[in-house]
XYZ file of N, CA and C in Angstrom:
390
model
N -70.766 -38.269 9.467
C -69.663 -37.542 10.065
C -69.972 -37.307 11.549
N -69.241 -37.528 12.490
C -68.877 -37.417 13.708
C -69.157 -36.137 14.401
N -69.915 -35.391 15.127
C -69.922 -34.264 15.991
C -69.187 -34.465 17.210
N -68.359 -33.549 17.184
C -67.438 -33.624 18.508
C -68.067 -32.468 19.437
N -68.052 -32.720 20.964
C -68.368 -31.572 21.998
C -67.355 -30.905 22.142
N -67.126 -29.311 22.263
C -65.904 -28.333 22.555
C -66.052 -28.514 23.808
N -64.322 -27.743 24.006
C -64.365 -27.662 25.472
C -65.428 -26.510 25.882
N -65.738 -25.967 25.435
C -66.851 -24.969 26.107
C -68.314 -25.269 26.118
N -69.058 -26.457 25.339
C -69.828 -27.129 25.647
C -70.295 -28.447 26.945
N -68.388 -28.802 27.128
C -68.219 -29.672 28.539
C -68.287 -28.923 29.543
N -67.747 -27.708 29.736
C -67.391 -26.972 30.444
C -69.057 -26.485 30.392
N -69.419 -26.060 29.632
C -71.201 -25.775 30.119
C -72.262 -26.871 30.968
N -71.672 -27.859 30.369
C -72.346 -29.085 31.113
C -72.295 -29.179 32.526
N -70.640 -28.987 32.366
C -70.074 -28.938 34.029
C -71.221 -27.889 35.020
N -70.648 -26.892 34.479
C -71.638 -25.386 35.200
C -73.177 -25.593 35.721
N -73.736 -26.214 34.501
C -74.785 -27.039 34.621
C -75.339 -28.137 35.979
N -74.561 -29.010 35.911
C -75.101 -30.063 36.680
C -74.541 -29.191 37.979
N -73.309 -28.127 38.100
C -72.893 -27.962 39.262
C -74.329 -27.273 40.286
N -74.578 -26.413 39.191
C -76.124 -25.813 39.469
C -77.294 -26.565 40.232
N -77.093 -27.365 39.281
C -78.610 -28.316 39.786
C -78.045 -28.934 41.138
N -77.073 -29.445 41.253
C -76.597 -30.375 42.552
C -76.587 -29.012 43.826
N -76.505 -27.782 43.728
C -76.162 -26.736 44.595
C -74.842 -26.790 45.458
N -73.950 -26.883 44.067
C -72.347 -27.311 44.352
C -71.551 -26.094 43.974
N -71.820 -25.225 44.067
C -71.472 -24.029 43.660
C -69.777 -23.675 44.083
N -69.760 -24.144 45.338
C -68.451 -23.674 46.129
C -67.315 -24.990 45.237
N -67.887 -25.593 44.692
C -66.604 -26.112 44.168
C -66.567 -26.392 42.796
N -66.977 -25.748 41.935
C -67.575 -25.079 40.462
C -65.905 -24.749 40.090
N -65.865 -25.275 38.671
C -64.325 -24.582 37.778
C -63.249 -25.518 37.694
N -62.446 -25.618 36.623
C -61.480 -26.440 36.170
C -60.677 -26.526 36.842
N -59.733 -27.606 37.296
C -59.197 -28.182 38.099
C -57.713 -27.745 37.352
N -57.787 -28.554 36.031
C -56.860 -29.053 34.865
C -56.893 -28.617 33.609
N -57.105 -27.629 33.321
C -57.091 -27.613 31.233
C -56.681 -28.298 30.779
N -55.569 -29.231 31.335
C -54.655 -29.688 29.963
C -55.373 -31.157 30.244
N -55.851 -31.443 31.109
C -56.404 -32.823 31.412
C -57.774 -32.718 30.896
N -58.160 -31.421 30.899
C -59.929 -31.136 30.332
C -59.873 -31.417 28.747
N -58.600 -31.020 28.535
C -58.215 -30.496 26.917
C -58.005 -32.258 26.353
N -57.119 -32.914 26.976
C -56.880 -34.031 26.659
C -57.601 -35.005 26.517
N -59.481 -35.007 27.576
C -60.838 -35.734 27.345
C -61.542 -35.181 26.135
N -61.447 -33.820 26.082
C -61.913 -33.381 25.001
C -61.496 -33.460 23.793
N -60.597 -33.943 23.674
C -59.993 -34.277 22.019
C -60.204 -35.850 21.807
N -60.112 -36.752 23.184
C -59.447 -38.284 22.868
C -60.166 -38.976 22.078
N -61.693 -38.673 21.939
C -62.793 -39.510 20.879
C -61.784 -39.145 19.106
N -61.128 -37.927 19.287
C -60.892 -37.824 18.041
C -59.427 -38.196 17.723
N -58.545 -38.710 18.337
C -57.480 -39.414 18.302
C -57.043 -39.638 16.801
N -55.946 -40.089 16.319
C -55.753 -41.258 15.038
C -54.917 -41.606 15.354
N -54.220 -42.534 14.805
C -53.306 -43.292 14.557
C -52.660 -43.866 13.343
N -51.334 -42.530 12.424
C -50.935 -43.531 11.142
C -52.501 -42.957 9.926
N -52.873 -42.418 10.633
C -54.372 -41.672 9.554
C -55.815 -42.218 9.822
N -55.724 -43.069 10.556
C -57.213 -43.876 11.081
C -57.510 -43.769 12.370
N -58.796 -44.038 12.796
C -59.474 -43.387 13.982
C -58.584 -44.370 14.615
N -58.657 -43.852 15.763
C -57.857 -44.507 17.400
C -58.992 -44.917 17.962
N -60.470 -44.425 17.688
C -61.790 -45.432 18.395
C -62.975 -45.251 16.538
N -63.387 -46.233 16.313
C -63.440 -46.096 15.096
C -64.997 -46.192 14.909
N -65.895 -46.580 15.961
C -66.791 -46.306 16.266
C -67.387 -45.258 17.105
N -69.006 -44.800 16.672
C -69.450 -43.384 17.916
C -69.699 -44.646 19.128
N -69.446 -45.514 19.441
C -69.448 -45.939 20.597
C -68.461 -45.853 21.244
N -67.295 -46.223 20.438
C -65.666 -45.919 21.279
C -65.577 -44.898 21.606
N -65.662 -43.792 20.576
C -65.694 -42.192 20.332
C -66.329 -41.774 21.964
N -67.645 -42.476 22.035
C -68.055 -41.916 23.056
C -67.731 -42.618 24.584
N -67.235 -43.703 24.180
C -66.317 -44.428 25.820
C -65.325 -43.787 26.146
N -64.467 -43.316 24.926
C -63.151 -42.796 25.132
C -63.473 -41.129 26.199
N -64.558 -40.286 25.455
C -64.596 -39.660 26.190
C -65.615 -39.361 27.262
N -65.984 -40.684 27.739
C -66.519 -40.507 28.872
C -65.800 -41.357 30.064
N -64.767 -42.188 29.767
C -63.850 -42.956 30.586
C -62.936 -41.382 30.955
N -62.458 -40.504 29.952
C -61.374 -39.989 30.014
C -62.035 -38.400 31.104
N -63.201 -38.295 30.624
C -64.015 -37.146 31.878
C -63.958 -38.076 33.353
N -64.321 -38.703 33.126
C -64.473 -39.682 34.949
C -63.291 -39.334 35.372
N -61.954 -40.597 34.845
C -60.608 -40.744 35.038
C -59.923 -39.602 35.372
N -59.887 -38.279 34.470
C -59.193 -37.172 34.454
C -58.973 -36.351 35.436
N -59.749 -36.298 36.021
C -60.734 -34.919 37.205
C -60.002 -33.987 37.549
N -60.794 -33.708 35.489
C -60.592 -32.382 35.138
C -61.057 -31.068 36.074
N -62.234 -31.483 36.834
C -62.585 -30.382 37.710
C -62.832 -30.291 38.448
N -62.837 -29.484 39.662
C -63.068 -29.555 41.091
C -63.782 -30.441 41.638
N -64.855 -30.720 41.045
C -66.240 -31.503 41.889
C -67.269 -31.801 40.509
N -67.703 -33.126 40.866
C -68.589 -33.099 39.332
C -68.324 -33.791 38.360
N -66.999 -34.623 38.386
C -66.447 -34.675 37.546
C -66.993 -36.191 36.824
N -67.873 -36.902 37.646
C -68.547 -38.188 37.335
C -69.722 -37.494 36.488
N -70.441 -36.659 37.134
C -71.583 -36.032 37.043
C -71.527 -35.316 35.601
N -70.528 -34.510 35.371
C -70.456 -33.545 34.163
C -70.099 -34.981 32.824
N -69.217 -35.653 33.020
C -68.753 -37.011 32.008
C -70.296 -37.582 31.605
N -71.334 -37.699 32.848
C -72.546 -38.589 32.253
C -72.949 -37.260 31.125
N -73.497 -36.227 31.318
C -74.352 -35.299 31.182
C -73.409 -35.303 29.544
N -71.950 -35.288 29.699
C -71.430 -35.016 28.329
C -71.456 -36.314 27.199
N -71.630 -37.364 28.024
C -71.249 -38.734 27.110
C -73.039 -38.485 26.255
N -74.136 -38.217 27.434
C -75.700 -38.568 26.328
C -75.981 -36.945 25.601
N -75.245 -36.368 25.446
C -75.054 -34.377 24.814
C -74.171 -35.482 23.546
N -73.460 -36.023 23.725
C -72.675 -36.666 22.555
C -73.068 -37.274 21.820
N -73.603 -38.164 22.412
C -74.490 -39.231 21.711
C -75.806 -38.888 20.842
N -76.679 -37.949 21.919
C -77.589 -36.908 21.238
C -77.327 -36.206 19.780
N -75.904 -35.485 20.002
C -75.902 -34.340 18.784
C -75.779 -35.447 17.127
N -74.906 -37.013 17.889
C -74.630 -37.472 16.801
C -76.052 -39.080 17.086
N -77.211 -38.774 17.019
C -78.394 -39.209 16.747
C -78.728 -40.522 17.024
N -78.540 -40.378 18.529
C -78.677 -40.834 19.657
C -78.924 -40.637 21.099
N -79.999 -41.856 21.709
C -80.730 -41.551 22.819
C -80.026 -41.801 23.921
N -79.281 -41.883 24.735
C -79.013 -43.093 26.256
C -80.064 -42.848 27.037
N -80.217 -44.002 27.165
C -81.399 -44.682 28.138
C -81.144 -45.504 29.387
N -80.465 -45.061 29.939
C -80.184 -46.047 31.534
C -81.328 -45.338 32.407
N -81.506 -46.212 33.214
C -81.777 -46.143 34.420
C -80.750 -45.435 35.156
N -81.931 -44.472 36.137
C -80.778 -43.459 37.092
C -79.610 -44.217 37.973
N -80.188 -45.508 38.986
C -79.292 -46.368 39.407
C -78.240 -46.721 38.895
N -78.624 -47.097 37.773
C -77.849 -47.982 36.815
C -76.620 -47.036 36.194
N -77.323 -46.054 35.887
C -76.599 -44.976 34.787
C -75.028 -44.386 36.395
N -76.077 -44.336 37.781
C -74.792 -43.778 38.766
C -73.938 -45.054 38.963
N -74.494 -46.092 39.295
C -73.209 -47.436 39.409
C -72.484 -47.153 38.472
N -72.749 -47.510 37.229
C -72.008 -47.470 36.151
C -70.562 -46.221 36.036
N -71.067 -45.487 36.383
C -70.273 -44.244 36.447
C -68.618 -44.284 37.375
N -69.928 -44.739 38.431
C -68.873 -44.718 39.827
C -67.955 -45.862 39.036
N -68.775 -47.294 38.847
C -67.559 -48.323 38.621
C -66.740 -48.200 37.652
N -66.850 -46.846 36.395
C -65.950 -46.805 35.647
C -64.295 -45.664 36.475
N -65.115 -44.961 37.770
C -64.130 -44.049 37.953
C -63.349 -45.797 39.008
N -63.401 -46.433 39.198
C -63.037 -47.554 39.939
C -62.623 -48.593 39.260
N -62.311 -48.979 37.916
C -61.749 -49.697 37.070
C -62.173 -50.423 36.990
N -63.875 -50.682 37.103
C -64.619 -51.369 36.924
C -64.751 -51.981 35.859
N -64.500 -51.737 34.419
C -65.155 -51.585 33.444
C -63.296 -51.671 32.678
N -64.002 -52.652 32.058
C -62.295 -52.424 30.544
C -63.465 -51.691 29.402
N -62.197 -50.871 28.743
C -62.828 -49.989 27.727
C -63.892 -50.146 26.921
N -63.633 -51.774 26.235
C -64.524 -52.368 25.382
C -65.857 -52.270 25.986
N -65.988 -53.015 27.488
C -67.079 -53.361 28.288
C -67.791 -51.673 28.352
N -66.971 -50.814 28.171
C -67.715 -49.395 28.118
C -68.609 -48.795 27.265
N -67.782 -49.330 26.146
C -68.151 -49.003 24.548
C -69.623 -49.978 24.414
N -69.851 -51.238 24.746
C -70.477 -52.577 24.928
C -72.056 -52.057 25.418
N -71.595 -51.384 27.142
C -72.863 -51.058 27.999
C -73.486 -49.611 26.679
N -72.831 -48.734 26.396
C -73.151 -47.474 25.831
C -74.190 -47.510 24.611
N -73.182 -48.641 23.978
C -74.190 -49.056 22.604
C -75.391 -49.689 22.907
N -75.476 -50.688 24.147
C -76.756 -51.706 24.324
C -77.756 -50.917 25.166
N -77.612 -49.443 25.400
C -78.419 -48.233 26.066
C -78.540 -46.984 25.445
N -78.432 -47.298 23.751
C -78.699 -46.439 23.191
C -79.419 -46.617 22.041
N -80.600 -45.967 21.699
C -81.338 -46.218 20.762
C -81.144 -44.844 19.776
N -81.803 -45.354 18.329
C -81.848 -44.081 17.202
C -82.824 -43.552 17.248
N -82.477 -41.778 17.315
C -83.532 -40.366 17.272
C -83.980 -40.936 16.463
């Protein structure tokens, strides 16, 4: 079974990295309904069946949809990484990129770098089992 992150666990993440970066002045939700809408999309259906049917989609969907959204002031690349490997983690899994790698990646997904699949693709081939 699937562990989903609340919005108050993203929203901690956010707070989080805003901290560490010393981004303080631009800390806090931009959007709820756009925060609300990343935070549900891994759990989608369609007709009674998942809309991403793998924890790899599960977890592209909502880490394309944190980048894309910007849900919040500042951060919003930054808080999506921190939430996609918190995701992957709770449901027993490592991500393992490289820091370079892990920020290109990021940036080129907020840049349409990346079709969904190719998201789902990189996520799974950088993640190993707890």
């Amino acid at each position: 079974m699937t562990i989903f992150l609340t919005k108050e666990e993203i929203v901690a993440a956010h707070c989080y990295m805003i901290r560490k970066m010393n981004d303080a002045d631009q800390a806090g939700i931009k959007d709820h309904a756009l925060l609300d809408s990343a935070v549900h999309k891994p759990e989608q259906s369609l007709f009674g069946e998942d809309a991403y049917p793998s924890l790899f989609e599960k977890a592209a969907a909502l880490l394309e949809s944190l980048v894309k959204n910007h849900s919040f002031h500042n951060g919003n690349k930054r808080t999506a990484y921190l939430a996609v490997k918190s995701f992957l983690m709770v449901n027993g899994y490592h991500l393992k990129m490289v820091r370079l790698f892990a920020v290109e990646f990021i940036v080129d997904i907020a840049k349409d770098g990346y079709s969904f699949e190719q998201i789902a693709s990189i996520l799974r081939e950088h993640s190993v089992r707890k």
